[in-house]
Coordinates of C-alpha atoms in Angstrom, one line a residue:
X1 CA -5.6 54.0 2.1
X2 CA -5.0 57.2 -0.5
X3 CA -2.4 58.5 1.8
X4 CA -1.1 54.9 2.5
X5 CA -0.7 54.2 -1.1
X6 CA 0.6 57.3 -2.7
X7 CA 4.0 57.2 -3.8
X8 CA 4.9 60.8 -2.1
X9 CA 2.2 62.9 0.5
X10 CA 1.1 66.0 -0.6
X11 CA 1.2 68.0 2.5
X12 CA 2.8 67.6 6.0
X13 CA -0.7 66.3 7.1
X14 CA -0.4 63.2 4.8
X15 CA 3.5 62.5 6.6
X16 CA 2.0 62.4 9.6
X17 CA -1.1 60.2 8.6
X18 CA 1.5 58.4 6.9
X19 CA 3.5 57.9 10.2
X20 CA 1.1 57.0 12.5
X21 CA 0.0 54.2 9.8
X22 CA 3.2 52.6 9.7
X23 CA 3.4 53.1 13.7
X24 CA 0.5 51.2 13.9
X25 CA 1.3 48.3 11.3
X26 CA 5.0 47.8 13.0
X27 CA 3.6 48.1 16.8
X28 CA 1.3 45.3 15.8
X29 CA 3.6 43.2 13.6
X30 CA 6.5 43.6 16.5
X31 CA 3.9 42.6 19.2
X32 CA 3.1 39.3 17.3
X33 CA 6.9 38.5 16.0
X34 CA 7.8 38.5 19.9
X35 CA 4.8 36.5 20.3
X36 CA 6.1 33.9 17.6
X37 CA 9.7 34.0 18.4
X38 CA 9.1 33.4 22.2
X39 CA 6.0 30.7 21.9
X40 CA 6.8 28.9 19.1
X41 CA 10.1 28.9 18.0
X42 CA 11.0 28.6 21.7
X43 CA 14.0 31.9 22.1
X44 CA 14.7 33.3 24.9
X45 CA 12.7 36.6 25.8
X46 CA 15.6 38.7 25.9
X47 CA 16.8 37.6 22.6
X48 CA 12.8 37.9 21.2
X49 CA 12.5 41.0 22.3
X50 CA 15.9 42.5 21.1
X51 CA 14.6 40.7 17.8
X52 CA 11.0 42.2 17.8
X53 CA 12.1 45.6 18.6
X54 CA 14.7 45.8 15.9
X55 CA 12.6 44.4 13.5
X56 CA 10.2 46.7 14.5
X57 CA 12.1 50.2 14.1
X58 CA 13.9 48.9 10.7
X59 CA 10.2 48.3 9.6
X60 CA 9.0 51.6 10.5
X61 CA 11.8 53.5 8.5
X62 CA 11.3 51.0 5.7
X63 CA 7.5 51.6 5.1
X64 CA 7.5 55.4 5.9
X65 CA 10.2 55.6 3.2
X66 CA 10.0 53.2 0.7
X67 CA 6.4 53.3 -1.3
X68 CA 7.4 49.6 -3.1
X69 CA 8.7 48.2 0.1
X70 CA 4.4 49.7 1.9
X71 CA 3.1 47.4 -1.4
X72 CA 5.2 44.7 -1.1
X73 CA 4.4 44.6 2.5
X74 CA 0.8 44.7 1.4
X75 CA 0.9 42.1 -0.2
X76 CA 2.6 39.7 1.8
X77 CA -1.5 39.8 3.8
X78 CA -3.1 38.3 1.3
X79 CA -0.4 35.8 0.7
X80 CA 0.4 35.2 4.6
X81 CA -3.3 33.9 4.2
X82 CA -2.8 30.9 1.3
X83 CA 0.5 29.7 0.8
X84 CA 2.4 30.5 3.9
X85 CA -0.9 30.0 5.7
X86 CA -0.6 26.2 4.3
X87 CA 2.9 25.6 5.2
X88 CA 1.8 27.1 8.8
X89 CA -0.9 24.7 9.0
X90 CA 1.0 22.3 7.2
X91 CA 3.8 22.7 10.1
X92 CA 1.0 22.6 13.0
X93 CA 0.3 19.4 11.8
X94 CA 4.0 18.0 11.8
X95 CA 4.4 19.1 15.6
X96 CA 0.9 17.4 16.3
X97 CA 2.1 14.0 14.9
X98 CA 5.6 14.5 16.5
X99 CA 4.2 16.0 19.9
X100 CA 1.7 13.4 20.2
X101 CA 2.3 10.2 17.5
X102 CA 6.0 9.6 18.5
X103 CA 6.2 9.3 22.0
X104 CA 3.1 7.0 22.1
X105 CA 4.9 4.7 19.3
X106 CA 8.0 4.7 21.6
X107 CA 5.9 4.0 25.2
X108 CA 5.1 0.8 23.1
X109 CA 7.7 -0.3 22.0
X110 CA 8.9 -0.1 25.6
X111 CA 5.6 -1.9 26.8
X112 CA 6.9 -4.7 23.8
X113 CA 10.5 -5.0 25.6
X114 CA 9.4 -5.1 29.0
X115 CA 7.3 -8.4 27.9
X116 CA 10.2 -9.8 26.5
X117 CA 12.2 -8.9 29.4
X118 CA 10.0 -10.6 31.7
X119 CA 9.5 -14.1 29.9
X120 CA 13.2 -14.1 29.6
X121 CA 13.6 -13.4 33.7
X122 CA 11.1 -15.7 34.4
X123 CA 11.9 -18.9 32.0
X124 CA 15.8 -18.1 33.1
X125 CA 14.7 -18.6 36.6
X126 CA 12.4 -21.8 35.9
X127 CA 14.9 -23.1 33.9
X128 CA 17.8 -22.5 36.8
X129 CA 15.0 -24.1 39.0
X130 CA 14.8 -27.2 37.1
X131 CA 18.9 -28.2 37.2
X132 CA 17.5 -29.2 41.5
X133 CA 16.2 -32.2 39.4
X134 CA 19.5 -33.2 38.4
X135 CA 21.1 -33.1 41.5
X136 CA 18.1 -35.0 43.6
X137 CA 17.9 -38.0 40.8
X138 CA 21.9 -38.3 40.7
X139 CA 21.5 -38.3 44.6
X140 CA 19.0 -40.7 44.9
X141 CA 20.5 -43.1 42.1
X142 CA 23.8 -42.9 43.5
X143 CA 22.0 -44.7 46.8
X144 CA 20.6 -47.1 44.8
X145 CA 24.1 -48.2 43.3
X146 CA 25.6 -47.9 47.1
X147 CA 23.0 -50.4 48.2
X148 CA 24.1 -52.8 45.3
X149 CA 27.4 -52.5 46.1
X150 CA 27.0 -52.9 49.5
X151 CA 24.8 -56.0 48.9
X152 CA 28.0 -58.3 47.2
X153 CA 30.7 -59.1 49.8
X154 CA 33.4 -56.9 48.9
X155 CA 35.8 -54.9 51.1
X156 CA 35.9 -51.1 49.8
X157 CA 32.9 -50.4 47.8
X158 CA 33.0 -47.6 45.8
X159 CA 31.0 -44.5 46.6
X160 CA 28.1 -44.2 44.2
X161 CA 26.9 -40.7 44.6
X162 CA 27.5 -38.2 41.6
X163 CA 28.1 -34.4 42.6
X164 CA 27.0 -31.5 40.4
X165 CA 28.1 -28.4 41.0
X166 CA 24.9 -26.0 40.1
X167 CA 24.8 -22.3 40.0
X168 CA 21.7 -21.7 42.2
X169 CA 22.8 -17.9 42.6
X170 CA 20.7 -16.1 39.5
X171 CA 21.7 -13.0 41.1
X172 CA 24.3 -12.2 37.7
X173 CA 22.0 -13.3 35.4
X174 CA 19.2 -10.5 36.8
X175 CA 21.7 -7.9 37.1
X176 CA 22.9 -8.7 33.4
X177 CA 19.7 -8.6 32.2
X178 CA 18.6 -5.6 34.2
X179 CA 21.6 -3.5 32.6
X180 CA 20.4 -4.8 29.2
X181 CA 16.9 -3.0 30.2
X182 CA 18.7 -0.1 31.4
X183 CA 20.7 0.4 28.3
X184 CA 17.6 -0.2 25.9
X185 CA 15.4 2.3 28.0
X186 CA 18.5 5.0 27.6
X187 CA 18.7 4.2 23.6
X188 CA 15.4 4.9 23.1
X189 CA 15.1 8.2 25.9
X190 CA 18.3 9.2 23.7
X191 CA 16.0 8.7 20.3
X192 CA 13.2 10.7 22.0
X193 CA 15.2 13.5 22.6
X194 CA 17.2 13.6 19.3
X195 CA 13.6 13.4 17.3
X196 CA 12.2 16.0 19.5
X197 CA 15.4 18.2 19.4
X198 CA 15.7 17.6 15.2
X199 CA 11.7 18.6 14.9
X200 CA 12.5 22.0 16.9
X201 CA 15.7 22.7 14.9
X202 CA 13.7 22.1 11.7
X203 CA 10.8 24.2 12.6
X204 CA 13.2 27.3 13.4
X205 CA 14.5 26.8 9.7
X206 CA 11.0 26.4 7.7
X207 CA 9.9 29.4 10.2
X208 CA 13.0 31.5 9.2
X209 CA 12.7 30.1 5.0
X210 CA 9.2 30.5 5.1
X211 CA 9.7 34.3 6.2
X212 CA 12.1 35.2 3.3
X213 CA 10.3 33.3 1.1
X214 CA 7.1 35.2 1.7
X215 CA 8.7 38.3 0.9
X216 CA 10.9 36.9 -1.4
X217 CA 7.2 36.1 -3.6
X218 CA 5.7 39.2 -3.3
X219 CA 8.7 41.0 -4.1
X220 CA 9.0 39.0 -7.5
X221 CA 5.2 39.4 -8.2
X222 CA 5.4 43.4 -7.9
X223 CA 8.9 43.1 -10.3
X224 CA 7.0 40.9 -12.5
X225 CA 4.1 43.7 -12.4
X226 CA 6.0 46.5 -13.2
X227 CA 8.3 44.8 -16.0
X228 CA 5.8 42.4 -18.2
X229 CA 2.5 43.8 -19.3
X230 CA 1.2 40.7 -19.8
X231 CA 1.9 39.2 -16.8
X232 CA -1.4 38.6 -14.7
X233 CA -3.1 40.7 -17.2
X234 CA -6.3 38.8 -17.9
X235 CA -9.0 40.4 -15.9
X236 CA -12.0 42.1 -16.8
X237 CA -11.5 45.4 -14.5
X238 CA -13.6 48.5 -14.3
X239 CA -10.9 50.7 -15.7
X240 CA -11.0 47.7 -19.1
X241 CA -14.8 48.3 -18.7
X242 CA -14.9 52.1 -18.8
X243 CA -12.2 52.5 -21.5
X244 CA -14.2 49.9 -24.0
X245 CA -17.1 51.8 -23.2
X246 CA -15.2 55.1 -24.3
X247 CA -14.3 53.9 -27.6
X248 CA -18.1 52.4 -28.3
X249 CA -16.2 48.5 -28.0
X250 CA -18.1 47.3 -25.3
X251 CA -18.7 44.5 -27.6
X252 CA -15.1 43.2 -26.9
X253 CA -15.7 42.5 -23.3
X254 CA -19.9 41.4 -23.9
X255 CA -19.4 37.8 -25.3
X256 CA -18.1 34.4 -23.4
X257 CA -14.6 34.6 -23.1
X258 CA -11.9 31.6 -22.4
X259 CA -9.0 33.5 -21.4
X260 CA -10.9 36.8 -20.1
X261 CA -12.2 36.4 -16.1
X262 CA -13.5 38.6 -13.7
X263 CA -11.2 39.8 -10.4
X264 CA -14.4 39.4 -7.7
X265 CA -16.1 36.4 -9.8
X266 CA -15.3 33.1 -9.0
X267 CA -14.6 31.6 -12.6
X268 CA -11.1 30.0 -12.1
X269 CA -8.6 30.1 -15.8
X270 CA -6.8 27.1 -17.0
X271 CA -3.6 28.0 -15.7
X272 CA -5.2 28.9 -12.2
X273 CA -6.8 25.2 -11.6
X274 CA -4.2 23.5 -12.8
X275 CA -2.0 25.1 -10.0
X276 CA -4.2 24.5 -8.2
X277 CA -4.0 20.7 -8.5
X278 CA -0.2 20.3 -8.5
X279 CA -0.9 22.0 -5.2
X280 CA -3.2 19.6 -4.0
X281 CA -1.4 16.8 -5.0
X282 CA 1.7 17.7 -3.2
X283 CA -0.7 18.2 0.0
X284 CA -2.0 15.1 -1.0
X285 CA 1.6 13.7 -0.9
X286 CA 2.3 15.1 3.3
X287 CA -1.1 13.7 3.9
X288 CA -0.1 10.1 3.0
X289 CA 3.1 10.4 4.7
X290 CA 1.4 11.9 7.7
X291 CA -0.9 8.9 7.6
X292 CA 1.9 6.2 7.5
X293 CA 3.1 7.8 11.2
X294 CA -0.3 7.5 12.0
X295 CA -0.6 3.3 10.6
X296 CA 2.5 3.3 12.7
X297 CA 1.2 4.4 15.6
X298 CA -1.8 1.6 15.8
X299 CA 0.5 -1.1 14.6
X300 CA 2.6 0.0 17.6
X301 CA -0.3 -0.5 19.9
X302 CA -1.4 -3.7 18.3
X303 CA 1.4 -5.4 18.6
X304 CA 2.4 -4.1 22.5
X305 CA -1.7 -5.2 23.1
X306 CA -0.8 -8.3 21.7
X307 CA 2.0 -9.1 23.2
X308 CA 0.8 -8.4 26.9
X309 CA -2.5 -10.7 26.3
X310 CA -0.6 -13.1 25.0
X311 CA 2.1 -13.0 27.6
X312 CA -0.6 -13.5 30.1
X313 CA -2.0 -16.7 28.3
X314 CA 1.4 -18.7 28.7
X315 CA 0.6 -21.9 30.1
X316 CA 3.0 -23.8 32.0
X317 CA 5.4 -26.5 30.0
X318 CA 5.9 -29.5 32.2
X319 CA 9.0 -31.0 32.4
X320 CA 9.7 -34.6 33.2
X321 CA 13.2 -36.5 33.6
X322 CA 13.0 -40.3 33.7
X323 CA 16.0 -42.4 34.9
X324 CA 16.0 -46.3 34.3
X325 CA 18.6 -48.5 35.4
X326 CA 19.0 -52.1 35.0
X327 CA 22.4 -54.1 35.6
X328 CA 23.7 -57.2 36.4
X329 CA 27.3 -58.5 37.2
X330 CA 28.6 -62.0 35.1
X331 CA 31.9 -63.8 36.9
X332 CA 34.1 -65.6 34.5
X333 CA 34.0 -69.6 35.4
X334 CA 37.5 -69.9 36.0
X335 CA 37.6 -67.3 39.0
X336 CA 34.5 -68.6 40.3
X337 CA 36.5 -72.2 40.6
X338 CA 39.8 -69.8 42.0
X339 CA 38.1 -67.9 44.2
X340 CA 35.4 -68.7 46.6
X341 CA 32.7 -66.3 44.9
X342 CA 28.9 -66.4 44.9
X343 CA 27.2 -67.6 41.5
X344 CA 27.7 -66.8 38.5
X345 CA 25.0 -64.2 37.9
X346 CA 24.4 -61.3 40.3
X347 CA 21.4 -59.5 39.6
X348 CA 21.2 -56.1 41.2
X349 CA 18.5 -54.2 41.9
X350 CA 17.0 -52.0 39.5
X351 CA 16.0 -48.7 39.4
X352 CA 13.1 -46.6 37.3
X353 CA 12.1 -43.4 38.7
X354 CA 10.3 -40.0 37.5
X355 CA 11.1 -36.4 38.2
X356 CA 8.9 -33.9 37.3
X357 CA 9.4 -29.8 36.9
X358 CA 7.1 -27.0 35.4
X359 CA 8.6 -23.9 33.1
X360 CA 6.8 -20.9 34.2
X361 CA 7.3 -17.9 31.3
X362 CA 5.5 -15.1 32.9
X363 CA 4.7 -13.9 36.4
X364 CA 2.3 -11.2 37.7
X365 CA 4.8 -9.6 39.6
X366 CA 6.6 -8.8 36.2
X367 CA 6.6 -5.0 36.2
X368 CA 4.6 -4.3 32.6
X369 CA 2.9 -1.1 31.5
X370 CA -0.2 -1.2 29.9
X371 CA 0.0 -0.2 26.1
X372 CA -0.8 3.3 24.5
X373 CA -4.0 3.5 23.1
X374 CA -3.9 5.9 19.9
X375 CA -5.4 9.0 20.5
X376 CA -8.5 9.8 17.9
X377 CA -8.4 13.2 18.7
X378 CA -5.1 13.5 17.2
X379 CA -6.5 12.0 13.8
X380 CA -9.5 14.2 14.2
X381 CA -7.7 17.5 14.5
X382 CA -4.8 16.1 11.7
X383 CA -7.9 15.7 9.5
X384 CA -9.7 18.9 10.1
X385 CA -6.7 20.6 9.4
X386 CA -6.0 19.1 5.8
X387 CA -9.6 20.0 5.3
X388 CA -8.8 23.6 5.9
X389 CA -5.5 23.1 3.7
X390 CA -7.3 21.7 0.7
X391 CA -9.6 24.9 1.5
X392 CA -6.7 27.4 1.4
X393 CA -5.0 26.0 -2.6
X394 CA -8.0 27.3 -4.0
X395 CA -8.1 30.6 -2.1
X396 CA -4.8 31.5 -3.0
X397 CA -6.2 32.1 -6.0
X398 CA -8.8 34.8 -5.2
X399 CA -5.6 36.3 -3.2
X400 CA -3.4 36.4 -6.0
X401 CA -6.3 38.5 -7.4
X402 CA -6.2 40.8 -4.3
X403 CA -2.7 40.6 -4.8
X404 CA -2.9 42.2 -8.2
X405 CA -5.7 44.7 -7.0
X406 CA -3.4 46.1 -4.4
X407 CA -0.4 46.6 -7.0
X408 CA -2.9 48.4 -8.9
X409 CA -3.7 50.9 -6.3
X410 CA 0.1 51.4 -5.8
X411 CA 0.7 52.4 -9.4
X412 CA -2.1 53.7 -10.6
X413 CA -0.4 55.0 -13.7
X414 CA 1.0 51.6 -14.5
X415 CA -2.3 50.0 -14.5
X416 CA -3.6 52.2 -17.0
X417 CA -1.0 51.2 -19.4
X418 CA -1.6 47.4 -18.6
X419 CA -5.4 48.3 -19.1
X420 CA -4.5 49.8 -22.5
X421 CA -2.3 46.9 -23.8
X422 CA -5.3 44.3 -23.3
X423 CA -7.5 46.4 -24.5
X424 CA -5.1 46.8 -28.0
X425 CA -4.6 42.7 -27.8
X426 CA -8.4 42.4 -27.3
X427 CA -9.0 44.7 -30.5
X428 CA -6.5 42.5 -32.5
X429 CA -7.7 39.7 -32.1
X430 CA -11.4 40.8 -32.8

């Protein structure tokens, strides 16, 4: 760590130590970029390795030769472990609820449609069904009328029968409705793939922000270091400790102190805890609108459970047509006296009949897949992993720390002069 952290070796075996450090480091670091840009981010492995390989070389050149670039580099560790560990986690936990949340809301909403597609076939087929009803009481009352006729002496009685012409072909109504299906199940296969598509596009882009945002923050905290004395300067260190003790003010660093913590104690500072809460509340935030997915997903299931039961449940609606007929046929006195005619009144015969018909909504041979149940262990590993998240805001702390302890090592020099300007302030203020 002396060799790794000195600003120039003193001999040629310090280079070499040097070297194989950094050959070690980038043989690692190449190893698992390959690893991430093949497995996660989903590249080809020609393209991940010409990646990982190039990244690898320009890393070894930049850490053998540039001693900010081996700190900054240091520090990135501690912080790959808090913040950009969260939004790792934080990004699992969006391809869980994608991965596994979506495509179980969309298999029932399917379930939901193929219900509706069967009471639709079925009452359309019942209803094309009952129009026979029409045609066999128009037959049958067209006799009746025939016999009436028949029954008074005239010479060319009309024909009494009515003719319907019925469509009892439902073969374009099926296909009609089957190309509806077809089209609904190809919307939603085409929303599938756009959500899954959009989740892999976006996960390449927080993958690539995240990465120069991680060096981007430990870049500014190693400028901030080396440019503002006061910045992250509030710890009780042994080089504060040993330099009070030097000047007989040991009393300076004895006594409770608000703004004064310890590096390896676990006191938090004002401005530390309330980070971290406006951290934890925009976790809090993801977690909510993780959760509504989640409400989604059961509502989903509810309704599509629902739906089948209730499907199932649909009673047959009778349906009953009744035809009543009653005439009678009045001659005028005069033609009766003109013409030699039977009476006056004619009664005919009447006619009262029933027809009946059932509407049928569902049938078992409807083609229906059984909803999706939610999967708890989704919920269970979505919760576990907040728990870790909540976990990681307040070690990011205690790495910033570690963040500051390895700038110190860096530039030793530097941290004795932000040693001596809290130890001044502390004396000022006493």
């Amino acid at each position: 760590w002396s060799v790794y952290s000195k600003p120039v070796p003193a001999n040629g075996r310090e280079v070499w130590t040097l070297f194989l450090q950094c050959s070690c480091v980038t043989a690692v670091i190449g190893g698992l970029f390959y690893n991430w840009m093949f497995a996660s981010l989903e590249y080809s492995w020609r393209l991940s390795i010409a990646m990982a390989v190039s990244f690898s070389l320009l890393l070894l050149l930049t850490l053998f030769l540039v001693h900010p670039a081996r700190c900054v580099f240091s520090m990135i560790m501690p912080t790959l472990g808090t913040k950009q560990g969260r939004k790792l986690l934080l990004s699992t936990c969006i391809m869980i609820v994608v991965v596994n949340v979506t495509p179980n809301i969309i298999s029932n909403i399917k379930t939901i449609l193929q219900v509706i597609k069967c009471i639709c076939k079925n009452s359309s087929e019942s209803f094309l069904n009952s129009t026979a009803l029409l045609e066999t009481a128009s037959w049958e009352f067209g006799d009746a009328i025939q016999e009436n006729l028949h029954s008074i002496n005239i010479d060319k009685p009309m024909n009494g029968h009515f003719r319907f012409s019925l469509l009892k072909n439902s073969s374009l109504i099926y296909q009609q409705m089957h190309l509806a299906g077809e089209k609904i199940g190809k919307d939603f296969l085409a929303v599938e793939v756009l959500v899954k598509d959009s989740v892999r596009v976006g996960n390449k882009l927080v993958a690539g922000l995240s990465m120069l945002y991680l060096c981007f923050e430990s870049t500014w905290y190693l400028k901030n270091y080396l440019t503002n004395l006061r910045f992250d300067n509030f710890y009780i260190t042994k080089k504060l400790e040993s330099l009070a003790e030097d000047r007989k003010a040991a009393h300076l660093l004895a006594g409770p102190s608000k703004n004064l913590i310890r590096p390896t104690g676990l006191k938090l500072s004002r401005e530390e805890v309330m980070l971290c809460l406006v951290q934890a509340m925009l976790l809090t935030v993801a977690l909510m609108l993780m959760l509504v997915v989640v409400a989604m997903d059961h509502f989903a299931f509810s309704v599509a459970d629902t739906a089948v039961r209730k499907a199932a449940q649909f009673s047959v609606v009778p349906v009953t047509l009744s035809i009543k007929y009653s005439a009678e046929i009045r001659i005028l006195p005069f033609l009766s006296e003109l013409l030699p005619l039977p009476d006056e009144e004619l009664p005919l015969q009447d006619f009262e009949r029933s027809y009946h018909h059932y509407l049928t909504f569902s049938s078992a041979h409807c083609r229906i897949s059984p909803p999706t149940p939610p999967s708890p262990s989704v919920l269970l590993v979505m919760g576990l992993l907040f728990c870790i998240l909540y976990v990681a805001v307040f070690l990011e702390t205690y790495a910033r720390r570690l963040c500051r302890k390895i700038a110190g090592c860096f530039f030793e020099s530097w941290e004795e002069k932000r040693v001596l300007y809290l130890y001044k302030k502390l004396s000022r203020k006493h």
